[in-house]
CSV table of C-alpha atoms in Angstrom, one decimal:
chain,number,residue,atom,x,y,z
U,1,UNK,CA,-7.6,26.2,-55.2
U,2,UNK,CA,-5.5,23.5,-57.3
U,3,UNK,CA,-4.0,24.4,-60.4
U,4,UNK,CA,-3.5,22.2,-63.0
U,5,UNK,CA,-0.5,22.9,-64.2
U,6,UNK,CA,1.9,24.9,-62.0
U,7,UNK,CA,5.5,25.8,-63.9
U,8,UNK,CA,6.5,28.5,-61.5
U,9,UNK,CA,8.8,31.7,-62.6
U,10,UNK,CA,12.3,30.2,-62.3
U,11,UNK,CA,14.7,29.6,-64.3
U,12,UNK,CA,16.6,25.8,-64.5
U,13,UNK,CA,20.5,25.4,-64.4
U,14,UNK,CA,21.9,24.0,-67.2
U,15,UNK,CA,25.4,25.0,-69.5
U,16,UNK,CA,24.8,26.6,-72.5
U,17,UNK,CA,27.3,28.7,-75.0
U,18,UNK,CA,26.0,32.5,-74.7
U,19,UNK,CA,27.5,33.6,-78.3
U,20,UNK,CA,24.5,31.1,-79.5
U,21,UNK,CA,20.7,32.6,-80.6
U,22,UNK,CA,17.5,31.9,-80.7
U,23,UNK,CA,14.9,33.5,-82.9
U,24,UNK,CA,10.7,32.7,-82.4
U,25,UNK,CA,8.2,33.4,-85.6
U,26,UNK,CA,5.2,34.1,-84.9
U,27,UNK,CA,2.2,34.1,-86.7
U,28,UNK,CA,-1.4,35.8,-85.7
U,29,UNK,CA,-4.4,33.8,-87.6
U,30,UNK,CA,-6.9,36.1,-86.3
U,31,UNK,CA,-8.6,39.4,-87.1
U,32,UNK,CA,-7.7,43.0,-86.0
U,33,UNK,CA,-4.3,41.7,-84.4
U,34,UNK,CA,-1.8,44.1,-86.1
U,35,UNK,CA,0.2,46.6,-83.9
U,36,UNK,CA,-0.3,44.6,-81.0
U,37,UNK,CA,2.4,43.8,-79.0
U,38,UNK,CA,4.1,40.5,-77.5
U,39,UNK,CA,6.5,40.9,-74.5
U,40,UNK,CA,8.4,38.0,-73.8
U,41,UNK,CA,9.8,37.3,-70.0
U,42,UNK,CA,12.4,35.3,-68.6
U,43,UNK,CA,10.6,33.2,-66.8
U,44,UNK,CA,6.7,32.1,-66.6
U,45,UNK,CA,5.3,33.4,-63.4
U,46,UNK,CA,4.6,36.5,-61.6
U,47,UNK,CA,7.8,37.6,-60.8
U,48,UNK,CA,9.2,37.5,-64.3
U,49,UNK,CA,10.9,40.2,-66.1
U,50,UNK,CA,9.9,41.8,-69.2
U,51,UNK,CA,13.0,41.3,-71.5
U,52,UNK,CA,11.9,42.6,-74.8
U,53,UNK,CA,8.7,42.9,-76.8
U,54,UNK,CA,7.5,42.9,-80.4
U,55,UNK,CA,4.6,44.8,-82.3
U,56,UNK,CA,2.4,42.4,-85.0
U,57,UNK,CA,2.6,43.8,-88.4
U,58,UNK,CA,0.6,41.7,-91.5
U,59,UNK,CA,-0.1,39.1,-89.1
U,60,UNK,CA,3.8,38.3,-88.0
U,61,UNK,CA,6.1,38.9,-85.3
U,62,UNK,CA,9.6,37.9,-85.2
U,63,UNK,CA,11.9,38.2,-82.1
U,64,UNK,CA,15.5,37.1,-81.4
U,65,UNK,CA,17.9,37.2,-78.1
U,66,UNK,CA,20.9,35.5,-77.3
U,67,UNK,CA,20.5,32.1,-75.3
U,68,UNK,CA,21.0,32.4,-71.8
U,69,UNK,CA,23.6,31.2,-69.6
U,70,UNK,CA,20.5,29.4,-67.2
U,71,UNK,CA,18.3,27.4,-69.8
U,72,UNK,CA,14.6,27.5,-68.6
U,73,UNK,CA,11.0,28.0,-69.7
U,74,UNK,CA,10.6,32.0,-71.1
U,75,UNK,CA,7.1,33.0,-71.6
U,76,UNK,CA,5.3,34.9,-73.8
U,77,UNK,CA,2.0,37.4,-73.9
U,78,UNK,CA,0.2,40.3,-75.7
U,79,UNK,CA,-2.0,42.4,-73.6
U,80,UNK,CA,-4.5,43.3,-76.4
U,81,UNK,CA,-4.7,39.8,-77.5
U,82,UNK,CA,-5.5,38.1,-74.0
U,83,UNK,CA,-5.3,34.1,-75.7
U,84,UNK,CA,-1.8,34.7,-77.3
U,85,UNK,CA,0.7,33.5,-75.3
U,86,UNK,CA,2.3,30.7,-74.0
U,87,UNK,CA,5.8,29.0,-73.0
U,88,UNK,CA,8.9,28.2,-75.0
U,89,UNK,CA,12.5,27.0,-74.2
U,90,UNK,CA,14.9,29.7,-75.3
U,91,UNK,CA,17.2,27.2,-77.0
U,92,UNK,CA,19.3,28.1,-80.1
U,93,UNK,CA,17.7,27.4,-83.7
U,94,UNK,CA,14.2,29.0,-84.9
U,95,UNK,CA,11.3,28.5,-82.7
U,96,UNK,CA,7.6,29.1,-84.2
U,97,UNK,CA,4.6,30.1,-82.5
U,98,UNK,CA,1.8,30.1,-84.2
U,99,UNK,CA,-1.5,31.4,-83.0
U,100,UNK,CA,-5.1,30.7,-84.5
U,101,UNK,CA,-8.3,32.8,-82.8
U,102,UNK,CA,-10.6,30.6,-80.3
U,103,UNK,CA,-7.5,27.7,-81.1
U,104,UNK,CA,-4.7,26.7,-78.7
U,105,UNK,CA,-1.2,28.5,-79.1
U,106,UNK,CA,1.4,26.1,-81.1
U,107,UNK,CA,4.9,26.3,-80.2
U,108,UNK,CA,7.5,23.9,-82.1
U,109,UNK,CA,10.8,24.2,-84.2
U,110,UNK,CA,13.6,23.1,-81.4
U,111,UNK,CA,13.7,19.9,-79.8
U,112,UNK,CA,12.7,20.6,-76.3
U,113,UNK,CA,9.9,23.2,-77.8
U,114,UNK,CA,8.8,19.7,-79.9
U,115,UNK,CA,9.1,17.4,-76.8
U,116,UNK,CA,7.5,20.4,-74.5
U,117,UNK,CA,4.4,20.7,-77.0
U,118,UNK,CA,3.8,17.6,-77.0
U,119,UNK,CA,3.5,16.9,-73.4
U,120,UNK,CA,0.8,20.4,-73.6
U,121,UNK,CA,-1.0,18.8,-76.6
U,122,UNK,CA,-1.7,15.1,-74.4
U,123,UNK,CA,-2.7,17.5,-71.5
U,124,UNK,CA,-5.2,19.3,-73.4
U,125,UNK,CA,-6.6,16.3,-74.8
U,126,UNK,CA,-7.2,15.3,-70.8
U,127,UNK,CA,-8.7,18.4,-70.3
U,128,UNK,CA,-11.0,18.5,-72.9
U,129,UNK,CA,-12.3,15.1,-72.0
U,130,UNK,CA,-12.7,16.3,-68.4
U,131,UNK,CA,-14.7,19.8,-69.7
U,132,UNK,CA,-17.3,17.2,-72.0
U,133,UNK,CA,-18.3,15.6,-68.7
U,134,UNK,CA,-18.8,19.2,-66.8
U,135,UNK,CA,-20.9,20.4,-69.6
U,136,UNK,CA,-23.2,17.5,-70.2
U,137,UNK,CA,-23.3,18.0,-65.9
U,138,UNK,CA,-23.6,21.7,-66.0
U,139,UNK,CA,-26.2,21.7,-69.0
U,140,UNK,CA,-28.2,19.0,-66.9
U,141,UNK,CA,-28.1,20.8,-63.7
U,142,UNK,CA,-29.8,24.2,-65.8
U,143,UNK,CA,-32.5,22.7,-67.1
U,144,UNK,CA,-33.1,21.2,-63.7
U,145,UNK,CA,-32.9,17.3,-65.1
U,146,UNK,CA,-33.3,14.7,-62.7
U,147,UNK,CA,-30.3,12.6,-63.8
U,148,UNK,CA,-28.4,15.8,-62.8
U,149,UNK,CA,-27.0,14.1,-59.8
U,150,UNK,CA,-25.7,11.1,-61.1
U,151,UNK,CA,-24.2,13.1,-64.1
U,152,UNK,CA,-22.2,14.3,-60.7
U,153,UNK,CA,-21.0,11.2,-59.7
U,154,UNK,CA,-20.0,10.8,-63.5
U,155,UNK,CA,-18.0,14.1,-63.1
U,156,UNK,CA,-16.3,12.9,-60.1
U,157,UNK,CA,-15.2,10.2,-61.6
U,158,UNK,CA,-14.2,11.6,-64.7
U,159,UNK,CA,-11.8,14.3,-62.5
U,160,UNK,CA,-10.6,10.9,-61.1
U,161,UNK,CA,-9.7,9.8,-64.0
U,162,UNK,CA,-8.1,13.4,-65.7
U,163,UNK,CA,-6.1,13.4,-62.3
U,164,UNK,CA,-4.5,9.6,-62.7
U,165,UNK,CA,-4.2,10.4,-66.1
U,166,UNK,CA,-2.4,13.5,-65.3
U,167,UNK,CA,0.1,11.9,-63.2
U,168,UNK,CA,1.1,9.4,-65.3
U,169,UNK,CA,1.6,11.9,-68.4
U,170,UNK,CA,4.2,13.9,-66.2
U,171,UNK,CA,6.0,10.9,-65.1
U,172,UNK,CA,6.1,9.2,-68.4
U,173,UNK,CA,7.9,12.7,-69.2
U,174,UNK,CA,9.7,13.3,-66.8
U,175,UNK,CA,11.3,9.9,-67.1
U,176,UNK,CA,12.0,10.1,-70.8
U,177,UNK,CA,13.4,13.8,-70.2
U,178,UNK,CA,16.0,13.6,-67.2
U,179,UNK,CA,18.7,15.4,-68.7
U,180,UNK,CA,17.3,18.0,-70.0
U,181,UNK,CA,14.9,20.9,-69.2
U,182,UNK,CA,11.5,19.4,-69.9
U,183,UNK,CA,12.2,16.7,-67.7
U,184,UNK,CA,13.2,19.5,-64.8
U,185,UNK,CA,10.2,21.0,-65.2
U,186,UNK,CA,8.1,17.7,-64.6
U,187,UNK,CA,10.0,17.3,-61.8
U,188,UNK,CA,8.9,20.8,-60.3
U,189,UNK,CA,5.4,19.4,-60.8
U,190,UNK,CA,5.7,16.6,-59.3
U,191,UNK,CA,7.2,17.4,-56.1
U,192,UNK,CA,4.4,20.0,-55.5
U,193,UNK,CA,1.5,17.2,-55.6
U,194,UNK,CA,1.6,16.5,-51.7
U,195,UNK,CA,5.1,14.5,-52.0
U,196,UNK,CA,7.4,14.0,-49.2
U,197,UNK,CA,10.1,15.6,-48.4
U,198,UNK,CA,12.2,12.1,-48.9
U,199,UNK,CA,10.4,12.1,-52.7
U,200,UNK,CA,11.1,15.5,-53.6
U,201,UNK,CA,14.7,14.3,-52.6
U,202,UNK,CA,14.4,10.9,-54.8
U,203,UNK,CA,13.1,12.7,-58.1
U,204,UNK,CA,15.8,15.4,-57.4
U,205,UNK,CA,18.1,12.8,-57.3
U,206,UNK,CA,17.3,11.5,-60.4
U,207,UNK,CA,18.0,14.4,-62.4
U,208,UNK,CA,21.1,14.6,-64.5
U,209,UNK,CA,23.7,17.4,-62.9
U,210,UNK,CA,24.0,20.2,-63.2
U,211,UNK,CA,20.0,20.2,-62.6
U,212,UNK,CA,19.8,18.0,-59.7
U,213,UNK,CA,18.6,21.0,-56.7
U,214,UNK,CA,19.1,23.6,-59.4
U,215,UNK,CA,15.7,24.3,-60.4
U,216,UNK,CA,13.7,26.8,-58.0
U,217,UNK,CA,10.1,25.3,-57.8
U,218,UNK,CA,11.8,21.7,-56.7
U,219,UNK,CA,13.5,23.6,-54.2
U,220,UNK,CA,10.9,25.9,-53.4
U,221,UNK,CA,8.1,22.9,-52.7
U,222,UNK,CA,10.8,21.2,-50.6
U,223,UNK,CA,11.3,24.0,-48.2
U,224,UNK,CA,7.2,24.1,-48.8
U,225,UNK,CA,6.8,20.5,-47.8
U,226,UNK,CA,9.6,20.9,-44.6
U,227,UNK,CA,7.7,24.2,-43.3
U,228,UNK,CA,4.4,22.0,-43.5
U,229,UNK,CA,5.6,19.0,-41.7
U,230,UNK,CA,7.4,21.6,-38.8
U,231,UNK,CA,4.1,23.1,-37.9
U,232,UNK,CA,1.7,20.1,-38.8
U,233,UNK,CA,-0.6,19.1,-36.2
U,234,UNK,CA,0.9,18.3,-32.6
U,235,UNK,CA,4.2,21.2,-33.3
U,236,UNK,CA,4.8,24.0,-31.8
U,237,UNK,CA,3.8,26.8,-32.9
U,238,UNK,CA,6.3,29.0,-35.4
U,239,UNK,CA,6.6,32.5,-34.8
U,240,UNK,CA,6.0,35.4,-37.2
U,241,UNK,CA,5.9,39.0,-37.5
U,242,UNK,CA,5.2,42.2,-38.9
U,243,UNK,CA,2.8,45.8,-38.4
U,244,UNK,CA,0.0,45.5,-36.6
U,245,UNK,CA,-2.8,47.7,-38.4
U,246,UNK,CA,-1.7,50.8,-36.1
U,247,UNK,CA,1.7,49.9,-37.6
U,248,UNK,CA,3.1,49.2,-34.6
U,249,UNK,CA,5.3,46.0,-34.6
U,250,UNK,CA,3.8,42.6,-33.5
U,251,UNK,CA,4.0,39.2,-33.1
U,252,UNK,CA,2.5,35.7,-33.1
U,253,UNK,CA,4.8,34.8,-30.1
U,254,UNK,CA,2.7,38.1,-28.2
U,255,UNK,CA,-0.8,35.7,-28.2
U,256,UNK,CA,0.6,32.5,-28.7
U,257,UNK,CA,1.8,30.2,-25.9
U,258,UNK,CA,0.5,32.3,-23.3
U,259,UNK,CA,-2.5,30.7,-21.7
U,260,UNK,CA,-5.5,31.3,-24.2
U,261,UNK,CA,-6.3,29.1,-27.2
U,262,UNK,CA,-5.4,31.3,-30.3
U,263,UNK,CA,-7.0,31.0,-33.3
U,264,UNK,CA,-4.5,32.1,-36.4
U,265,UNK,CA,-6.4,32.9,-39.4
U,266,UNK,CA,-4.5,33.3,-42.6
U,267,UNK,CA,-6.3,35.7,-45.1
U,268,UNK,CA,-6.1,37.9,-47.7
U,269,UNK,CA,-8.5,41.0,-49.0
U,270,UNK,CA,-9.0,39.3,-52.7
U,271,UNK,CA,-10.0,35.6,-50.9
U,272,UNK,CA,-13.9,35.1,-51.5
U,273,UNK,CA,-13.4,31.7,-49.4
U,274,UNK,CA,-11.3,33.8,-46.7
U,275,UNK,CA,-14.3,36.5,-46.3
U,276,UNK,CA,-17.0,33.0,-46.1
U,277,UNK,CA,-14.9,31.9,-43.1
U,278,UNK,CA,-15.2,35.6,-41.2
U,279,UNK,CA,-18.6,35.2,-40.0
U,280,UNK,CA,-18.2,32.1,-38.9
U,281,UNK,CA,-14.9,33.2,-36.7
U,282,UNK,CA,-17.2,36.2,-35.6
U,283,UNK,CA,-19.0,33.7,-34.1
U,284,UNK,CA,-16.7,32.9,-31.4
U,285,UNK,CA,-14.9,36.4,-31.4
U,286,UNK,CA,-18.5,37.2,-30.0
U,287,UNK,CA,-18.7,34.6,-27.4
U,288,UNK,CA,-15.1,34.2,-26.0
U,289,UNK,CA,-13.1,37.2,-26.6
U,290,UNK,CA,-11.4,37.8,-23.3
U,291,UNK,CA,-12.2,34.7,-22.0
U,292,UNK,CA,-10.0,32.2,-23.0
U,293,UNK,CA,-9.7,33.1,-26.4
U,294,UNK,CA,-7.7,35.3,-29.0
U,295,UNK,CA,-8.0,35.6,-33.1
U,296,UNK,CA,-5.1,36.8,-34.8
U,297,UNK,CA,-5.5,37.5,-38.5
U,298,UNK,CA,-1.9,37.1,-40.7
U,299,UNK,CA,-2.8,38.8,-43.7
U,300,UNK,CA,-0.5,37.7,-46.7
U,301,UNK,CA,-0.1,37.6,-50.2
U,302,UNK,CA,-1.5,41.2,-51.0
U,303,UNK,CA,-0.6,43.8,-53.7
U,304,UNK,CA,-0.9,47.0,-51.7
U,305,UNK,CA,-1.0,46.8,-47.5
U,306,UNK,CA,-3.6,49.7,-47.8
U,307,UNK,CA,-6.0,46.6,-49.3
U,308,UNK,CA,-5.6,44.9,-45.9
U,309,UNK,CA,-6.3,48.0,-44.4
U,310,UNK,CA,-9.7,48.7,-46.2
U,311,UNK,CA,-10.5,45.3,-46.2
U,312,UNK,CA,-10.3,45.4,-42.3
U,313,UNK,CA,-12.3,48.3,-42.5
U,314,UNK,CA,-14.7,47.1,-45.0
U,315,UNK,CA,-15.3,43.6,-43.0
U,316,UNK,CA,-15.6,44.9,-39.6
U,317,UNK,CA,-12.8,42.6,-38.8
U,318,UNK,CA,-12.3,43.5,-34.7
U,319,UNK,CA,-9.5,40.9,-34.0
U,320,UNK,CA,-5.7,41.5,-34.0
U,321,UNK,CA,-3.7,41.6,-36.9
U,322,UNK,CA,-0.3,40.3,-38.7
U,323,UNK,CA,0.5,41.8,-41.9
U,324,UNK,CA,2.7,40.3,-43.8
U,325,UNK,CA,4.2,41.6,-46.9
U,326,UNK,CA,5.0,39.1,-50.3
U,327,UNK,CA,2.7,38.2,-53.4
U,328,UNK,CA,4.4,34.6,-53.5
U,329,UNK,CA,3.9,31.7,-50.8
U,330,UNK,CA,7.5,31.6,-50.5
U,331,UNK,CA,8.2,35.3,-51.2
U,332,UNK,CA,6.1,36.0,-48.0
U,333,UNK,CA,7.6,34.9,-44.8
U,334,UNK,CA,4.6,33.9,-42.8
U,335,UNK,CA,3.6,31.6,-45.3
U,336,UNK,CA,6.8,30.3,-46.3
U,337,UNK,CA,7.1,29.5,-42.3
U,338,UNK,CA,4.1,27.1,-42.0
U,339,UNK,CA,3.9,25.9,-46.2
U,340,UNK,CA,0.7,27.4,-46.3
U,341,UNK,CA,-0.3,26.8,-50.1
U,342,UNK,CA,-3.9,28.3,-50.0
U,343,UNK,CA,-5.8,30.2,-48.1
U,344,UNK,CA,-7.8,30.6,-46.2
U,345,UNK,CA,-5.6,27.8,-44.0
U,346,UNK,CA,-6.9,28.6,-40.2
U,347,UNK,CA,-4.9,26.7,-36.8
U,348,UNK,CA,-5.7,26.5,-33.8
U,349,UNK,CA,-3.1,26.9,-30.9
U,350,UNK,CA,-3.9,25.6,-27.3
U,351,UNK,CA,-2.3,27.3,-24.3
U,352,UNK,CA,0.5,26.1,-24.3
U,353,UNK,CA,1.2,27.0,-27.9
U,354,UNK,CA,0.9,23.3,-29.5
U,355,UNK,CA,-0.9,23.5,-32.6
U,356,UNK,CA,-4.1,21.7,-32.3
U,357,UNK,CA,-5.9,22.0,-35.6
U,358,UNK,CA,-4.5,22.9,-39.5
U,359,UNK,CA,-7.4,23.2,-41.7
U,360,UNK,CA,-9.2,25.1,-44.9
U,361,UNK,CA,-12.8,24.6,-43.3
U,362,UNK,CA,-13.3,26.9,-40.4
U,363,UNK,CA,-16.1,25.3,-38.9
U,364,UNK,CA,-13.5,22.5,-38.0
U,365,UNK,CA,-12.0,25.5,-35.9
U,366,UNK,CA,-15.2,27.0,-34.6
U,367,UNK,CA,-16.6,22.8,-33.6
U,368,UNK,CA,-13.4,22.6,-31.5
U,369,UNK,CA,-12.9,26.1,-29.7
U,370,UNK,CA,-17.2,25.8,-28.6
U,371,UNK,CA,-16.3,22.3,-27.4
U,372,UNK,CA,-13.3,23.5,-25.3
U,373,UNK,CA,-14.3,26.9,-24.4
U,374,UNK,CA,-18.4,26.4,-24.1
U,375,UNK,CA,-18.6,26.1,-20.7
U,376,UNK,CA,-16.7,29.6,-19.9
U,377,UNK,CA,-19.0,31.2,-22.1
């Protein structure tokens, strides 16, 4: 699944004077909000660290650290109040968040918090244009209309639009914001949407040093992007590792490249689209296990390896099995070796260990393995 907006937990180089300070003000316009409590984190994914929190008293929270030495985007949240929170640049001066019930969070007071906000204000407007269109489809589709399917095409078109419109808006601000953080961060987006590894070097490029390469999610989707194009279609395959479910050590390089076709199935317990590909992989587990074929499952980003255990269980999943340990794409080594950005993502490997198929849609895998292994059946 696509996300709209992915920041990434980094943070982005830049020189800044560590006697300076920062303070937010907050204010909660909402009912029954006081002694809740606001952490902020140094960061804005799920690898950031908690680095100080805040109760609400009389509607107000006030919080102030000392700027850091690497400028990036800090986050905030409160756990009892699930809509507060949001982003801000921990630069020096007085930053305000405001926060109105069922209203989105405002954060402004410091020039890039201005600049940042208002590159979230032209999204939402974007977005909310896109969610008209999918309720007048939705609301259509319920009440079993007949103009319900070209209400579709109307959607389609209108995610067309949001998309283009998308674009544009981070490279309007990314060009307008080279030299400073914001415009990092717009770089960070735009070299995850499907760019090259030569573009990710051009926007890179563009940015004014000491960011250029500095921030983490550029150089996390270029090493993304280089993993991808090393085992695309027609490559060898790459080798990973890690307990089998006994626990004993195993490898992709012990079915791979050995004389069956291998079907590698990249998976994890929490994936509703992983467990709708399993009985279709069942399928031909059933018809040419031990003839010709072998499915290895690589089970990655999990929170606990006793959930791919259970879920094994659970699924009556009789194949062989990789586990590999790391919440992140890139914080887990099998998929940081093939730039697998969703799952399930399901290859097929000939016998000689060239990789024959990269794909989300398992019955592309299931059509080719019946059409090369049918006749041994």
């Amino acid at each position: 699944m696509k996300k709209l907006l992915i920041l990434g937990g980094v943070l982005l180089a830049v020189a800044s004077c560590k006697s300076a300070s920062y303070t937010v003000n907050g204010t909660v316009n909402a009912p029954a909000t006081d002694s809740a409590t606001v952490y902020f984190y140094n960061g804005t994914g799920v690898n950031s660290a908690i680095i100080d929190s805040v109760v609400v008293a009389d509607g107000k929270f006030t919080f102030t650290s000392v700027v850091p030495d690497t400028l990036g985007l800090y986050s905030f949240r409160s756990k009892e109040i699930k809509s507060l929170g949001g982003v801000f640049v921990p630069e020096a001066g007085v930053i305000t968040v405001v926060y109105t019930e069922n209203e989105p969070v405002k954060v402004s007071g410091t020039a890039l918090n201005d600049i940042y906000q208002s590159f979230a204000d032209a999204q939402k407007v974007l977005n909310d244009d896109y969610s008209k269109a999918y309720e007048k489809f939705a609301e259509a589709r319920k009440k079993g209309e007949e103009d319900a399917d070209s209400l579709l095409q109307e959607l389609r078109a209108a995610m067309d639009v949001r998309t283009q419109k998308y674009k544009e808006l981070v490279k309007n601000t990314f060009e307008s914001n080279k030299a400073n953080v914001v415009g990092v961060t717009m770089a960070g987006i735009m070299a995850q949407e499907d760019a090259s590894v030569a573009q990710i070097d051009s926007i890179s490029s563009q940015l004014t040093a000491p960011y250029s390469r500095a921030h983490k999610t550029i150089e996390n989707a270029r090493a993304n992007r280089v993993a991808l194009e090393n085992t695309s279609v027609g490559k060898k395959f790459v080798d990973v590792e890690g307990p089998a479910l006994n626990g004993e050590p195993s490898k992709l390089s012990d079915f791979a490249g050995k004389g069956d076709w291998v079907v590698v199935d990249f998976w994890a317990s929490w994936c509703g689209p992983c467990k709708a590909a399993m009985p279709h992989l069942k399928e031909i587990y059933n018809a040419y296990n031990g003839k010709g074929l072998k499915i290895v499952g690589v089970n990655v980003w999990e929170n606990d390896k006793a959930d791919f255990e259970k879920a094994v269980e659970t699924l009556e999943l009789p194949w062989d099995m990789i586990y590999s340990a790391g919440r992140g794409a890139m914080d887990n080594a099998a998929t940081a070796a093939y730039g697998v950005r969703g799952i399930p993502t399901i290859m097929l490997i000939d016998p000689e260990g060239t990789i024959v198929i990269r794909t989300y849609n398992g019955a592309e895998v299931v059509e080719k393995v019946h059409e090369v292994l049918g006749e041994k059946k």
